[in-house]
CSV table of C-alpha atoms in Angstrom, one decimal:
chain,number,residue,atom,x,y,z
A,165,MET,CA,46.4,-34.9,-38.4
A,166,LYS,CA,46.2,-33.6,-35.1
A,167,THR,CA,44.9,-36.5,-32.2
A,168,THR,CA,43.1,-35.8,-28.8
A,169,THR,CA,42.2,-39.1,-26.5
A,170,THR,CA,39.9,-39.8,-23.9
A,171,GLU,CA,40.1,-42.5,-21.1
A,172,THR,CA,37.6,-44.8,-19.0
A,173,VAL,CA,37.8,-48.1,-17.1
A,174,VAL,CA,37.0,-50.9,-20.2
A,175,VAL,CA,34.3,-53.1,-19.6
A,176,PHE,CA,34.8,-56.0,-22.7
A,177,GLU,CA,32.6,-58.7,-24.0
A,178,GLU,CA,33.8,-60.7,-27.2
A,179,ARG,CA,31.6,-62.8,-29.3
A,180,GLU,CA,32.1,-66.3,-30.1
A,181,ALA,CA,29.0,-66.4,-33.4
A,182,LYS,CA,31.1,-68.5,-36.1
A,183,ASP,CA,29.4,-66.9,-38.7
A,184,SER,CA,30.4,-63.2,-37.3
A,185,ASP,CA,33.0,-61.1,-38.8
A,186,VAL,CA,33.0,-58.7,-35.8
A,187,VAL,CA,34.4,-60.2,-32.5
A,188,GLY,CA,33.0,-57.1,-30.4
A,189,ALA,CA,31.7,-54.2,-30.4
A,190,GLY,CA,31.1,-51.4,-27.8
A,191,HIS,CA,30.7,-47.4,-27.6
A,192,GLY,CA,32.0,-44.6,-25.3
A,193,LEU,CA,33.0,-41.1,-25.4
A,194,ALA,CA,35.0,-40.1,-28.0
A,195,VAL,CA,35.8,-36.6,-27.7
A,196,PRO,CA,34.4,-34.5,-24.1
A,197,TYR,CA,33.3,-31.1,-25.3
A,198,GLY,CA,34.8,-27.9,-22.9
A,199,THR,CA,37.3,-29.8,-21.2
A,200,GLU,CA,40.6,-29.1,-21.5
A,201,THR,CA,43.7,-30.6,-21.9
A,202,MET,CA,47.7,-29.7,-22.9
A,203,ILE,CA,48.8,-30.5,-26.2
A,204,GLY,CA,52.8,-29.3,-26.8
A,205,GLY,CA,52.6,-27.0,-24.4
A,206,VAL,CA,48.9,-25.4,-25.5
A,207,ARG,CA,45.6,-26.1,-23.6
A,208,GLU,CA,43.2,-27.4,-26.3
A,209,SER,CA,39.3,-27.7,-25.8
A,210,PHE,CA,36.7,-28.4,-28.5
A,211,SER,CA,33.1,-26.5,-28.7
A,212,PRO,CA,29.5,-28.8,-27.8
A,213,GLY,CA,28.7,-30.0,-31.6
A,214,SER,CA,32.1,-29.4,-33.3
A,215,PHE,CA,31.8,-32.6,-34.8
A,216,ASP,CA,29.5,-33.5,-37.6
A,217,ILE,CA,27.6,-36.6,-36.8
A,218,GLY,CA,27.0,-37.5,-40.6
A,219,ASN,CA,30.7,-37.2,-41.1
A,220,VAL,CA,31.6,-39.5,-38.2
A,221,ILE,CA,29.5,-42.3,-39.0
A,222,GLY,CA,31.6,-45.1,-41.4
A,223,LYS,CA,35.1,-43.6,-40.4
A,224,PRO,CA,37.7,-46.3,-39.4
A,225,LEU,CA,38.1,-48.0,-35.7
A,226,ALA,CA,41.9,-48.1,-35.0
A,227,TYR,CA,44.7,-49.4,-32.8
A,228,ARG,CA,46.9,-46.7,-31.7
A,229,HIS,CA,46.5,-44.6,-34.8
A,230,GLY,CA,47.4,-47.7,-37.0
A,231,GLU,CA,46.2,-50.2,-39.2
A,232,PRO,CA,41.9,-50.3,-38.7
A,233,VAL,CA,40.5,-52.9,-36.7
A,234,GLY,CA,36.6,-51.8,-36.9
A,235,ARG,CA,34.3,-49.0,-37.6
A,236,ILE,CA,31.9,-46.8,-36.1
A,237,THR,CA,28.1,-47.4,-36.5
A,238,GLY,CA,27.1,-44.9,-34.3
A,239,ALA,CA,27.4,-41.0,-33.4
A,240,GLU,CA,25.5,-38.8,-31.1
A,241,ASN,CA,26.1,-35.3,-30.2
A,242,ARG,CA,25.3,-35.1,-26.1
A,243,GLU,CA,26.0,-31.9,-24.6
A,244,ASP,CA,29.3,-33.3,-22.8
A,245,GLY,CA,30.6,-34.7,-25.6
A,246,LEU,CA,30.9,-36.9,-28.7
A,247,TYR,CA,29.2,-40.3,-28.0
A,248,ILE,CA,29.8,-43.3,-30.7
A,249,ASP,CA,29.0,-47.2,-31.1
A,250,PHE,CA,31.3,-49.2,-32.7
A,251,GLU,CA,32.5,-52.7,-33.9
A,252,ILE,CA,35.7,-54.8,-33.7
A,253,VAL,CA,36.2,-57.0,-37.0
A,254,ASP,CA,37.3,-60.7,-36.6
A,255,THR,CA,41.3,-60.2,-37.9
A,256,ALA,CA,44.5,-60.7,-36.1
A,257,LEU,CA,44.5,-56.7,-35.4
A,258,GLY,CA,41.2,-56.8,-34.5
A,259,ARG,CA,41.4,-60.0,-32.0
A,260,ASP,CA,44.4,-58.6,-30.4
A,261,ALA,CA,42.5,-55.3,-30.1
A,262,ALA,CA,39.7,-57.6,-28.5
A,263,VAL,CA,42.1,-58.9,-26.1
A,264,LEU,CA,43.6,-55.8,-25.2
A,265,ALA,CA,40.4,-54.1,-24.4
A,266,ARG,CA,38.7,-56.8,-22.3
A,267,THR,CA,42.1,-57.1,-20.2
A,268,SER,CA,41.5,-53.5,-19.8
A,269,THR,CA,45.1,-52.8,-21.0
A,270,ILE,CA,43.5,-50.5,-23.4
A,271,LYS,CA,42.0,-46.9,-21.4
A,272,GLY,CA,40.5,-45.0,-23.4
A,273,LEU,CA,40.3,-43.3,-27.4
A,274,SER,CA,42.2,-41.4,-29.4
A,275,VAL,CA,40.4,-39.3,-32.3
A,276,GLY,CA,42.5,-38.5,-35.4
A,277,PHE,CA,41.2,-34.8,-37.0
A,278,ASN,CA,42.0,-31.8,-38.6
A,279,PRO,CA,40.7,-28.4,-37.5
A,280,ILE,CA,38.2,-26.7,-39.5
A,281,LYS,CA,37.9,-23.4,-37.5
A,282,SER,CA,39.2,-22.8,-34.1
A,283,ALA,CA,39.6,-19.7,-32.0
A,284,TRP,CA,43.1,-18.5,-30.3
A,285,ASN,CA,42.7,-16.3,-26.8
A,286,ARG,CA,44.7,-13.4,-27.0
A,287,ALA,CA,47.9,-14.8,-25.0
A,288,LYS,CA,48.1,-17.6,-27.6
A,289,ASP,CA,48.0,-20.5,-25.3
A,290,HIS,CA,44.4,-21.9,-25.2
A,291,VAL,CA,42.2,-23.1,-28.9
A,292,MET,CA,39.3,-24.0,-28.8
A,293,HIS,CA,38.1,-26.0,-31.9
A,294,GLU,CA,34.4,-25.1,-33.3
A,295,ALA,CA,34.3,-27.2,-35.7
A,296,ALA,CA,36.9,-30.2,-37.0
A,297,ASN,CA,36.9,-33.2,-39.3
A,298,LEU,CA,36.8,-36.4,-38.0
A,299,LEU,CA,39.6,-38.9,-39.3
A,300,GLU,CA,39.1,-42.0,-37.5
A,301,VAL,CA,39.2,-42.9,-33.8
A,302,SER,CA,42.0,-45.6,-32.5
A,303,LEU,CA,42.1,-47.4,-29.3
A,304,THR,CA,45.1,-46.7,-27.3
A,305,PRO,CA,46.3,-47.7,-24.0
A,306,TYR,CA,47.9,-43.8,-23.6
A,307,PRO,CA,45.0,-41.6,-22.7
A,308,ALA,CA,45.4,-37.2,-22.4
A,309,TYR,CA,41.6,-36.8,-21.3
A,310,ALA,CA,40.9,-38.8,-17.8
A,311,THR,CA,37.1,-37.5,-18.2
A,312,ALA,CA,36.0,-40.1,-21.1
A,313,GLY,CA,36.4,-43.0,-23.3
A,314,VAL,CA,35.3,-46.3,-23.9
A,315,SER,CA,32.2,-47.0,-22.0
A,316,ALA,CA,31.6,-50.8,-23.1
A,317,ILE,CA,32.7,-53.2,-25.5
A,318,ARG,CA,29.2,-55.7,-26.1
A,319,GLU,CA,28.4,-58.7,-27.9
A,320,ASN,CA,24.6,-58.6,-29.0
A,321,GLU,CA,24.4,-57.5,-32.7
A,322,GLY,CA,21.3,-54.7,-31.9
A,323,GLU,CA,22.7,-52.9,-29.2
A,324,ASN,CA,23.4,-49.6,-29.4
A,325,MET,CA,24.6,-46.2,-26.8
A,326,SER,CA,21.3,-46.6,-24.2
A,327,GLU,CA,21.2,-50.7,-23.9
A,328,THR,CA,22.8,-52.8,-21.2
A,329,MET,CA,24.3,-56.5,-21.7
A,330,ASP,CA,21.9,-59.3,-20.1
A,331,ASN,CA,24.1,-62.0,-21.0
A,332,ALA,CA,27.1,-60.9,-19.3
A,333,ALA,CA,27.6,-63.8,-17.4
A,334,GLU,CA,26.8,-66.5,-20.1
A,335,VAL,CA,30.1,-64.5,-22.5
A,336,VAL,CA,32.4,-64.4,-18.9
A,337,SER,CA,31.8,-68.8,-19.1
A,338,ALA,CA,32.3,-68.8,-22.3
A,339,ASP,CA,35.3,-66.9,-21.9
A,340,LYS,CA,36.8,-69.1,-19.3
A,341,GLU,CA,35.9,-72.5,-21.6
A,342,ALA,CA,38.1,-71.0,-24.1
A,343,ARG,CA,41.2,-70.2,-22.2
A,344,GLU,CA,40.9,-74.0,-20.5
A,345,ALA,CA,40.6,-75.1,-24.4
A,346,ILE,CA,43.6,-73.5,-25.2
A,347,ALA,CA,45.7,-74.3,-22.3
A,348,GLU,CA,45.1,-77.7,-23.3
A,349,MET,CA,45.9,-77.1,-26.8
A,350,ARG,CA,49.4,-75.6,-26.2
A,351,GLU,CA,50.4,-78.8,-23.6
A,352,THR,CA,49.5,-81.0,-26.7
A,353,VAL,CA,51.7,-78.7,-28.8
A,354,LYS,CA,54.3,-79.1,-26.4
A,355,ALA,CA,54.3,-82.9,-26.1
A,356,ILE,CA,54.3,-83.0,-30.2
A,357,GLU,CA,57.6,-80.5,-30.1
A,358,ALA,CA,59.5,-82.5,-27.2
A,359,LYS,CA,58.9,-86.1,-29.5
A,360,ALA,CA,59.7,-83.9,-32.7
A,361,PHE,CA,63.2,-82.9,-31.3
A,362,ALA,CA,64.2,-85.9,-29.2
A,363,THR,CA,67.1,-87.0,-30.8
A,364,GLU,CA,68.3,-83.8,-32.6
A,365,GLY,CA,72.0,-83.1,-32.2
A,366,THR,CA,73.1,-80.5,-29.1
A,367,HIS,CA,74.6,-77.7,-30.5
A,368,GLU,CA,77.8,-76.7,-28.7
A,369,LEU,CA,76.4,-73.7,-27.3
A,370,ALA,CA,73.6,-75.0,-25.7
A,371,LYS,CA,75.7,-75.6,-22.5
A,372,PHE,CA,75.6,-72.0,-22.0
A,373,ARG,CA,72.6,-70.3,-20.3
A,374,SER,CA,72.7,-66.4,-21.5
A,375,PHE,CA,74.9,-64.6,-24.0
A,376,GLY,CA,76.9,-63.1,-21.0
A,377,GLU,CA,77.7,-66.5,-20.0
A,378,TYR,CA,79.1,-67.5,-23.2
A,379,SER,CA,81.4,-64.1,-23.0
A,380,LYS,CA,82.8,-64.9,-19.9
A,381,ALA,CA,83.8,-68.4,-21.1
A,382,VAL,CA,85.6,-66.8,-24.0
A,383,PHE,CA,87.4,-64.6,-21.7
A,384,TYR,CA,88.8,-66.5,-19.4
A,385,GLY,CA,89.8,-69.0,-22.1
A,386,ASP,CA,87.1,-71.5,-21.5
A,387,ALA,CA,85.2,-71.6,-24.8
A,388,GLU,CA,86.5,-70.6,-28.6
A,389,ASN,CA,86.8,-66.5,-29.1
A,390,ARG,CA,84.8,-66.0,-32.4
A,391,ALA,CA,84.4,-62.8,-33.9
A,392,LEU,CA,80.5,-61.5,-34.2
A,393,ASP,CA,79.3,-59.7,-37.3
A,394,GLU,CA,78.6,-56.3,-36.6
A,395,GLN,CA,75.6,-54.7,-37.0
A,396,THR,CA,74.9,-50.5,-37.0
A,397,LEU,CA,72.8,-48.0,-38.2
A,398,ALA,CA,74.0,-48.3,-41.4
A,399,ASP,CA,72.8,-51.5,-42.5
A,400,ALA,CA,69.7,-50.8,-41.4
A,401,PRO,CA,68.7,-47.4,-43.2
A,402,GLY,CA,65.1,-47.9,-44.0
A,403,LEU,CA,64.2,-48.6,-39.9
A,404,VAL,CA,65.9,-45.1,-38.9
A,405,PRO,CA,63.5,-42.2,-39.4
A,406,PRO,CA,64.5,-38.5,-39.2
A,407,VAL,CA,63.8,-36.7,-36.1
A,408,TRP,CA,61.4,-33.6,-36.5
A,409,LEU,CA,61.5,-31.3,-34.2
A,410,ARG,CA,57.8,-30.2,-33.5
A,411,ASP,CA,58.7,-26.1,-32.7
A,412,ILE,CA,58.0,-24.7,-36.2
A,413,LYS,CA,61.4,-22.4,-36.0
A,414,GLY,CA,61.3,-18.8,-37.2
A,415,VAL,CA,58.0,-17.7,-36.4
A,416,LEU,CA,58.6,-14.7,-34.6
A,417,ASP,CA,55.4,-13.5,-32.3
A,418,ARG,CA,56.3,-9.7,-30.5
A,419,GLY,CA,53.0,-8.9,-29.9
A,420,ARG,CA,51.9,-5.3,-30.1
A,421,PRO,CA,54.6,-3.4,-27.5
A,422,CYS,CA,53.7,-0.1,-28.1
A,423,ILE,CA,49.6,-0.4,-28.6
A,424,THR,CA,49.9,-2.4,-25.0
A,425,ALA,CA,52.1,0.0,-23.4
A,426,LEU,CA,49.1,2.7,-24.0
A,427,GLY,CA,46.5,0.4,-22.3
A,428,GLY,CA,46.2,-1.5,-25.1
A,429,ALA,CA,43.6,-1.4,-28.1
A,430,ARG,CA,40.1,0.2,-27.6
A,431,SER,CA,37.1,-1.2,-29.2
A,432,ALA,CA,35.4,0.5,-32.8
A,433,ALA,CA,32.6,-1.8,-33.4
A,434,GLY,CA,30.1,-0.5,-35.2
A,435,ALA,CA,29.2,0.9,-38.1
A,436,GLY,CA,31.0,2.8,-40.5
A,437,MET,CA,34.4,3.0,-41.0
A,438,SER,CA,35.4,6.4,-39.1
A,439,ILE,CA,35.7,7.2,-35.5
A,440,ALA,CA,34.8,10.6,-34.1
A,441,TRP,CA,35.1,12.3,-30.4
A,442,PRO,CA,35.4,15.4,-29.0
A,443,TYR,CA,38.2,17.3,-27.7
A,444,PHE,CA,38.7,21.1,-26.0
A,445,ASP,CA,41.8,22.5,-27.3
A,446,GLY,CA,41.2,26.0,-25.6
A,447,ASN,CA,43.6,27.9,-23.4
A,448,LEU,CA,42.3,27.3,-19.3
A,449,SER,CA,44.0,30.1,-18.4
A,450,ALA,CA,41.6,32.6,-20.6
A,451,ILE,CA,38.3,31.5,-19.2
A,452,VAL,CA,38.0,32.6,-15.6
A,453,ALA,CA,38.7,36.3,-14.6
A,454,SER,CA,38.3,38.4,-11.6
A,455,GLN,CA,35.5,40.1,-11.0
A,456,ALA,CA,36.6,44.1,-11.1
A,457,ALA,CA,34.2,45.1,-8.6
A,458,GLU,CA,30.6,44.1,-7.3
A,459,LEU,CA,27.9,44.1,-9.4
A,460,ASP,CA,30.5,44.3,-12.4
A,461,GLU,CA,29.9,41.9,-15.7
A,462,VAL,CA,31.8,39.1,-15.0
A,463,ASN,CA,34.1,37.6,-17.8
A,464,SER,CA,32.3,36.5,-20.9
A,465,VAL,CA,34.0,33.5,-22.7
A,466,ASP,CA,33.1,31.4,-26.2
A,467,ILE,CA,34.1,27.7,-25.5
A,468,ASP,CA,34.2,25.4,-28.4
A,469,ILE,CA,34.1,21.7,-28.5
A,470,LYS,CA,35.2,20.7,-31.4
A,471,LYS,CA,35.1,17.3,-33.5
A,472,GLY,CA,38.4,14.8,-33.7
A,473,THR,CA,38.4,12.0,-36.2
A,474,ALA,CA,40.1,9.2,-37.2
A,475,ASN,CA,39.8,6.9,-40.7
A,476,LEU,CA,39.7,3.2,-40.2
A,477,ALA,CA,42.0,1.1,-41.9
A,478,THR,CA,41.5,-2.3,-43.2
A,479,TYR,CA,44.4,-4.5,-41.8
A,480,ALA,CA,44.4,-8.5,-44.1
A,481,ALA,CA,46.2,-10.9,-45.8
A,482,GLY,CA,44.4,-14.4,-47.1
A,483,SER,CA,45.6,-17.7,-48.9
A,484,ARG,CA,44.2,-20.8,-50.5
A,485,LEU,CA,45.5,-24.0,-48.8
A,486,SER,CA,44.7,-27.4,-50.6
A,487,MET,CA,43.1,-29.9,-48.4
A,488,GLN,CA,46.8,-32.0,-48.7
A,489,VAL,CA,48.3,-29.4,-47.0
A,490,ILE,CA,45.8,-28.9,-44.2
A,491,GLU,CA,45.2,-32.7,-43.7
A,492,ARG,CA,48.5,-34.5,-44.2
A,493,THR,CA,51.1,-32.0,-42.6
A,494,ASP,CA,52.5,-33.1,-39.5
A,495,PRO,CA,53.1,-30.2,-37.3
A,496,SER,CA,50.1,-28.9,-38.9
A,497,TYR,CA,50.4,-26.0,-41.3
A,498,LEU,CA,47.4,-24.9,-40.5
A,499,ASP,CA,47.9,-24.2,-37.5
A,500,ALA,CA,51.7,-22.4,-38.4
A,501,HIS,CA,49.5,-20.7,-41.1
A,502,ASN,CA,47.5,-19.3,-38.5
A,503,ARG,CA,49.9,-18.2,-35.9
A,504,ILE,CA,51.9,-16.8,-38.7
A,505,MET,CA,49.2,-14.6,-39.9
A,506,LEU,CA,48.7,-13.2,-36.5
A,507,GLY,CA,51.8,-12.2,-35.7
A,508,ALA,CA,52.2,-10.8,-39.1
A,509,TYR,CA,48.9,-8.8,-38.0
A,510,GLY,CA,50.1,-7.5,-34.8
A,511,THR,CA,53.7,-6.5,-36.4
A,512,GLU,CA,51.6,-4.3,-39.2
A,513,THR,CA,49.2,-2.0,-36.5
A,514,ASP,CA,51.9,-2.0,-34.0
A,515,TYR,CA,54.0,0.2,-37.1
A,516,ALA,CA,51.0,2.0,-37.8
A,517,LEU,CA,50.4,3.7,-34.6
A,518,GLN,CA,54.1,4.1,-34.4
A,519,ALA,CA,54.1,6.0,-37.7
A,520,ALA,CA,51.0,8.1,-36.3
A,521,LEU,CA,52.6,9.2,-33.3
A,522,TRP,CA,55.5,10.9,-35.1
A,523,ALA,CA,52.4,11.9,-38.0
A,524,ASN,CA,51.0,13.9,-34.6
A,525,ASP,CA,54.0,15.0,-32.1
A,526,THR,CA,54.5,18.4,-31.3
A,527,ALA,CA,57.7,20.6,-31.6
A,528,GLY,CA,59.0,18.5,-28.8
A,529,VAL,CA,62.4,18.7,-27.0
A,530,ASP,CA,65.7,19.0,-28.5
A,531,TYR,CA,68.4,16.3,-27.9
A,532,ASP,CA,71.0,14.8,-29.7
A,533,PHE,CA,71.6,11.1,-29.4
A,534,SER,CA,75.5,11.6,-31.3
A,535,ALA,CA,76.7,13.6,-28.1
A,536,ASP,CA,75.3,11.9,-25.5
A,537,THR,CA,78.0,9.4,-23.8
A,538,THR,CA,76.3,9.3,-20.4
A,539,GLY,CA,72.6,9.0,-20.6
A,540,ALA,CA,72.4,12.1,-18.9
A,541,LEU,CA,71.2,14.1,-21.8
A,542,PHE,CA,68.8,11.6,-22.0
A,543,ARG,CA,67.2,11.8,-19.1
A,544,GLU,CA,67.1,15.6,-18.4
A,545,ALA,CA,64.9,15.3,-22.0
A,546,VAL,CA,62.6,13.0,-21.0
A,547,PHE,CA,62.0,14.6,-17.8
A,548,ALA,CA,61.3,17.9,-19.8
A,549,ALA,CA,58.8,15.8,-22.2
A,550,ALA,CA,56.8,14.5,-19.5
A,551,VAL,CA,56.5,18.1,-18.3
A,552,ASP,CA,55.1,18.5,-21.5
A,553,VAL,CA,52.5,15.9,-21.4
A,554,GLU,CA,51.2,16.7,-18.2
A,555,THR,CA,50.4,20.0,-18.6
A,556,ALA,CA,48.6,19.4,-22.1
A,557,THR,CA,46.6,16.6,-21.1
A,558,GLY,CA,46.4,17.0,-17.2
A,559,GLN,CA,47.6,13.5,-16.4
A,560,PRO,CA,51.4,12.1,-16.2
A,561,ALA,CA,53.0,10.9,-18.8
A,562,GLU,CA,53.3,6.6,-18.9
A,563,VAL,CA,55.6,5.9,-21.5
A,564,VAL,CA,59.0,6.5,-23.6
A,565,PHE,CA,59.3,4.8,-27.0
A,566,VAL,CA,62.6,4.8,-28.0
A,567,SER,CA,64.1,4.0,-31.8
A,568,SER,CA,66.5,0.5,-31.6
A,569,ALA,CA,69.4,3.0,-31.6
A,570,VAL,CA,68.7,4.3,-28.6
A,571,TYR,CA,67.7,1.3,-27.1
A,572,LYS,CA,70.8,-0.6,-27.7
A,573,LYS,CA,72.8,2.7,-26.8
A,574,ILE,CA,71.1,2.6,-23.1
A,575,GLY,CA,73.5,-0.3,-21.8
A,576,GLY,CA,76.5,1.4,-22.5
A,577,TRP,CA,75.7,4.4,-20.7
A,578,SER,CA,77.5,5.2,-17.2
A,579,THR,CA,74.3,6.8,-15.6
A,580,PHE,CA,72.2,3.3,-16.1
A,581,MET,CA,72.5,0.9,-13.8
A,582,PRO,CA,71.0,-2.9,-13.3
A,583,ASP,CA,68.0,-3.0,-12.7
A,584,SER,CA,68.6,-4.5,-9.2
A,585,TYR,CA,69.9,-1.1,-7.8
A,586,GLY,CA,66.9,0.3,-8.2
A,587,THR,CA,66.4,4.0,-9.7
A,588,ASN,CA,68.1,5.6,-6.3
A,589,ASN,CA,70.4,8.0,-7.4
A,590,VAL,CA,70.7,7.0,-11.4
A,591,SER,CA,69.3,8.0,-14.6
A,592,GLY,CA,67.7,4.6,-15.2
A,593,THR,CA,67.9,1.1,-14.8
A,594,PHE,CA,68.5,-1.7,-17.5
A,595,ASN,CA,68.0,-5.8,-17.8
A,596,GLY,CA,69.6,-7.6,-20.5
A,597,ARG,CA,67.3,-10.4,-20.0
A,598,THR,CA,64.1,-9.2,-20.0
A,599,LEU,CA,65.2,-6.5,-22.0
A,600,ASN,CA,63.3,-4.1,-19.2
A,601,LEU,CA,64.7,-0.7,-19.0
A,602,SER,CA,63.1,2.0,-17.4
A,603,VAL,CA,64.2,6.4,-16.8
A,604,ALA,CA,63.1,8.4,-14.6
A,605,GLY,CA,61.0,6.3,-13.8
A,606,LEU,CA,58.9,5.9,-16.9
A,607,PRO,CA,59.0,2.7,-18.7
A,608,ILE,CA,61.4,2.4,-21.7
A,609,VAL,CA,59.2,0.7,-24.8
A,610,LEU,CA,61.6,-0.6,-28.1
A,611,ALA,CA,59.5,1.1,-31.4
A,612,ARG,CA,61.1,-1.0,-34.3
A,613,GLU,CA,59.9,1.4,-37.1
A,614,PHE,CA,61.2,4.7,-35.5
A,615,ALA,CA,64.3,6.0,-37.5
A,616,THR,CA,67.8,5.7,-36.1
A,617,ASP,CA,68.9,8.6,-37.0
A,618,ASP,CA,68.6,11.7,-34.8
A,619,THR,CA,65.1,12.3,-36.4
A,620,GLU,CA,63.2,10.4,-34.6
A,621,SER,CA,65.1,9.5,-30.8
A,622,ALA,CA,61.9,9.3,-28.7
A,623,ILE,CA,58.5,10.0,-27.8
A,624,VAL,CA,57.2,10.6,-24.3
A,625,THR,CA,53.6,10.4,-24.2
A,626,ASN,CA,50.0,8.7,-22.0
A,627,SER,CA,46.7,7.3,-23.6
A,628,ALA,CA,45.4,10.3,-22.9
A,629,ALA,CA,47.0,11.9,-25.6
A,630,ILE,CA,46.9,8.9,-28.2
A,631,SER,CA,45.5,5.4,-28.2
A,632,TRP,CA,44.9,2.4,-30.9
A,633,ALA,CA,40.6,2.0,-31.4
A,634,GLU,CA,40.4,-1.7,-33.8
A,635,ASP,CA,37.7,-4.1,-34.4
A,636,GLY,CA,39.1,-7.7,-34.7
A,637,PRO,CA,41.4,-9.4,-35.7
A,638,ARG,CA,39.5,-12.0,-37.4
A,639,LEU,CA,40.2,-15.3,-38.8
A,640,VAL,CA,37.4,-16.3,-42.1
A,641,THR,CA,37.6,-19.4,-44.2
A,642,ASN,CA,35.5,-20.3,-47.2
A,643,GLU,CA,36.1,-24.3,-48.5
A,644,VAL,CA,36.7,-24.5,-52.0
A,645,ALA,CA,35.5,-27.5,-53.4
A,646,ALA,CA,35.9,-27.0,-57.1
A,647,ASN,CA,39.6,-26.8,-56.2
A,648,LEU,CA,39.6,-29.3,-53.5
A,649,GLY,CA,40.6,-26.3,-50.9
A,650,ARG,CA,40.4,-23.7,-48.6
A,651,ASP,CA,40.6,-19.9,-48.8
A,652,VAL,CA,42.1,-18.5,-45.1
A,653,ALA,CA,42.2,-14.9,-44.6
A,654,ILE,CA,42.7,-12.9,-41.5
A,655,TYR,CA,41.6,-9.3,-40.9
A,656,GLY,CA,40.8,-6.0,-38.6
A,657,TYR,CA,39.6,-2.7,-38.9
A,658,GLY,CA,42.0,-0.1,-36.4
A,659,ALA,CA,43.1,3.5,-36.3
A,660,ALA,CA,45.1,5.4,-34.4
A,661,THR,CA,43.5,8.5,-32.4
A,662,PRO,CA,45.5,11.3,-31.1
A,663,PHE,CA,43.0,13.0,-28.5
A,664,VAL,CA,45.8,15.6,-27.9
A,665,SER,CA,48.6,16.5,-30.2
A,666,GLY,CA,50.4,18.4,-27.0
A,667,GLY,CA,50.6,15.2,-25.2
A,668,ILE,CA,52.9,13.4,-28.1
A,669,VAL,CA,55.8,15.0,-27.2
A,670,GLY,CA,58.9,13.8,-29.6
A,671,ILE,CA,62.6,14.1,-28.4
A,672,TYR,CA,65.1,14.1,-31.4
A,673,ASP,CA,67.8,16.4,-32.7
A,674,GLN,CA,66.3,19.2,-33.7
A,675,ALA,CA,69.5,21.3,-35.2
C-alpha cells in the first residue's frame, strides 16, 4: 500500500450527545489533483478524477494508518481534488483522535491507496497516478502536501461539505464546562488516593529523587550496591522487527545510450507495420559537366530517387499479478515490476539498434585491436572513418560506438589522458567516475552487444546515416476478476532505419 498526505488548519467541534456513537464529524481535501510532492525521491501527483467516488464512501477513517476511528460518509471529485465527509466514532482511540484534532495537533489527511494506472515521465523521476484504489484515509500530524487537508470537524448530524456550523460558540462553551468538571474530578481522586495510602510504609529507595541520585549514593558507599537484572534485545524478540531497505537492489536501468547518441527515437506513429523513406545514392560528380561550346547540348542525366523501407517489430512482455501481490506488498511490487519491464524494454531496443549497425555497415576501416598498445592506431582508424561518414552523408560524424573490450582497454592506452587535461596533444580522454570518453573530438559510447573479439571493434556514424524509429513504449493493464488478478504488459513498435549505409563505417580486423 502506498500513502500520501495533505495538510490544513484543523477546526474541531465535538459531539456531546449521549445517544450517539459519533463524537465528531468533518470534511476536507483528501487528495489534491495536479499537485506534486516528493515521495522516496520521486515526484508524485494525481490526475483529476483518479479516485472512483463509489469506491471511496464507506472506507475506514484511521489514525496514522493504524486502527480505525471512523468512516468516510461522503465524497466528491472537484477540479482541485478529492473531498470527503467523515465521522469519528466514540471509542478510546476515536476520543484520542478527536482531542488531537481539537488541539490542532492533527493537521492533515493521509490516504492509503494502490495505484491502478500510472504514467511515468522519460526520466522516471515523476509519476502521475491516473487511476487508484482508495484503501483508507487517516488523520495524521505529519503531512506532506501543504495545500489541503481537514477543513472542519462538525458537531451537527446533518451537515455536509457545503454547510457551516452556527452553534460553534455553544459547543466551545460546553467544552469549557467539561474541562472544569474533569479538573474537579481529578482533585477528588487525588484526595482519595492521599487518604488511602497515608498509613503505608515508606520504601527505603523513596529518599532518592532519581535513579541517578541513587547510583551516585551506591558509588560513594552511602547505599547498598544492588545488581540490576539485565535486559537486552534478546529478551524482546517480538518487539524487534527487521529493517527493510526501501530500494530494490539489482534493478538496472542503463537507459538507451546508443539510441540516445543518435538523437533519440524518431516517431513511428501512424498506421501499418513498415516505414518508408526516399533516398538518393547516385554519383554527384557524374551529374553536372562543363558545356563543350556555346549552344552545344548540356550533359543529360537520369536522377533516380529510390525508396527505402524497414519493418516495425513489436517489443513486448507481460505478467499476471494477483491482487494480493499488488495490494499487500511494501515497497510496492507493482512499481518495481513496471520499472524492471521498462528497463528491459530499453535494453532490448538498444541492442536491436546495435545489431542493425553491423548489419548495414560498409567495408569500413581495417584495424588490428590486439596489436594496438597505445591507442594511436585506434585514433587513426576513427579519423579515417569520420572522413568516410562525412563523404557519404555530407554531414560530420557524431559518435563512435565501441565494444566492451575496446572500452575497457582505453584506460590503459598511453595516448589517452584523463579528461581534466583536455584533448590538446592527446589521442583522446577518459573519466573513470562518469565513464565519459572521447577520441579525436568524438564521444565514445559503449555498445554492450558488440562482439568482444576483433570482428566488431567500433562503428563511426551519424544520425543522417541511421536512426531508431519507434511508437511506444506503453503500459497496458486488464483486470481479471475471475482470478482476482491483473494482467500488466509493456509494448512498443520499433525499427532501425538505415538511411545511408555508406555513413555507417565499421572499424575491425579485416585480415
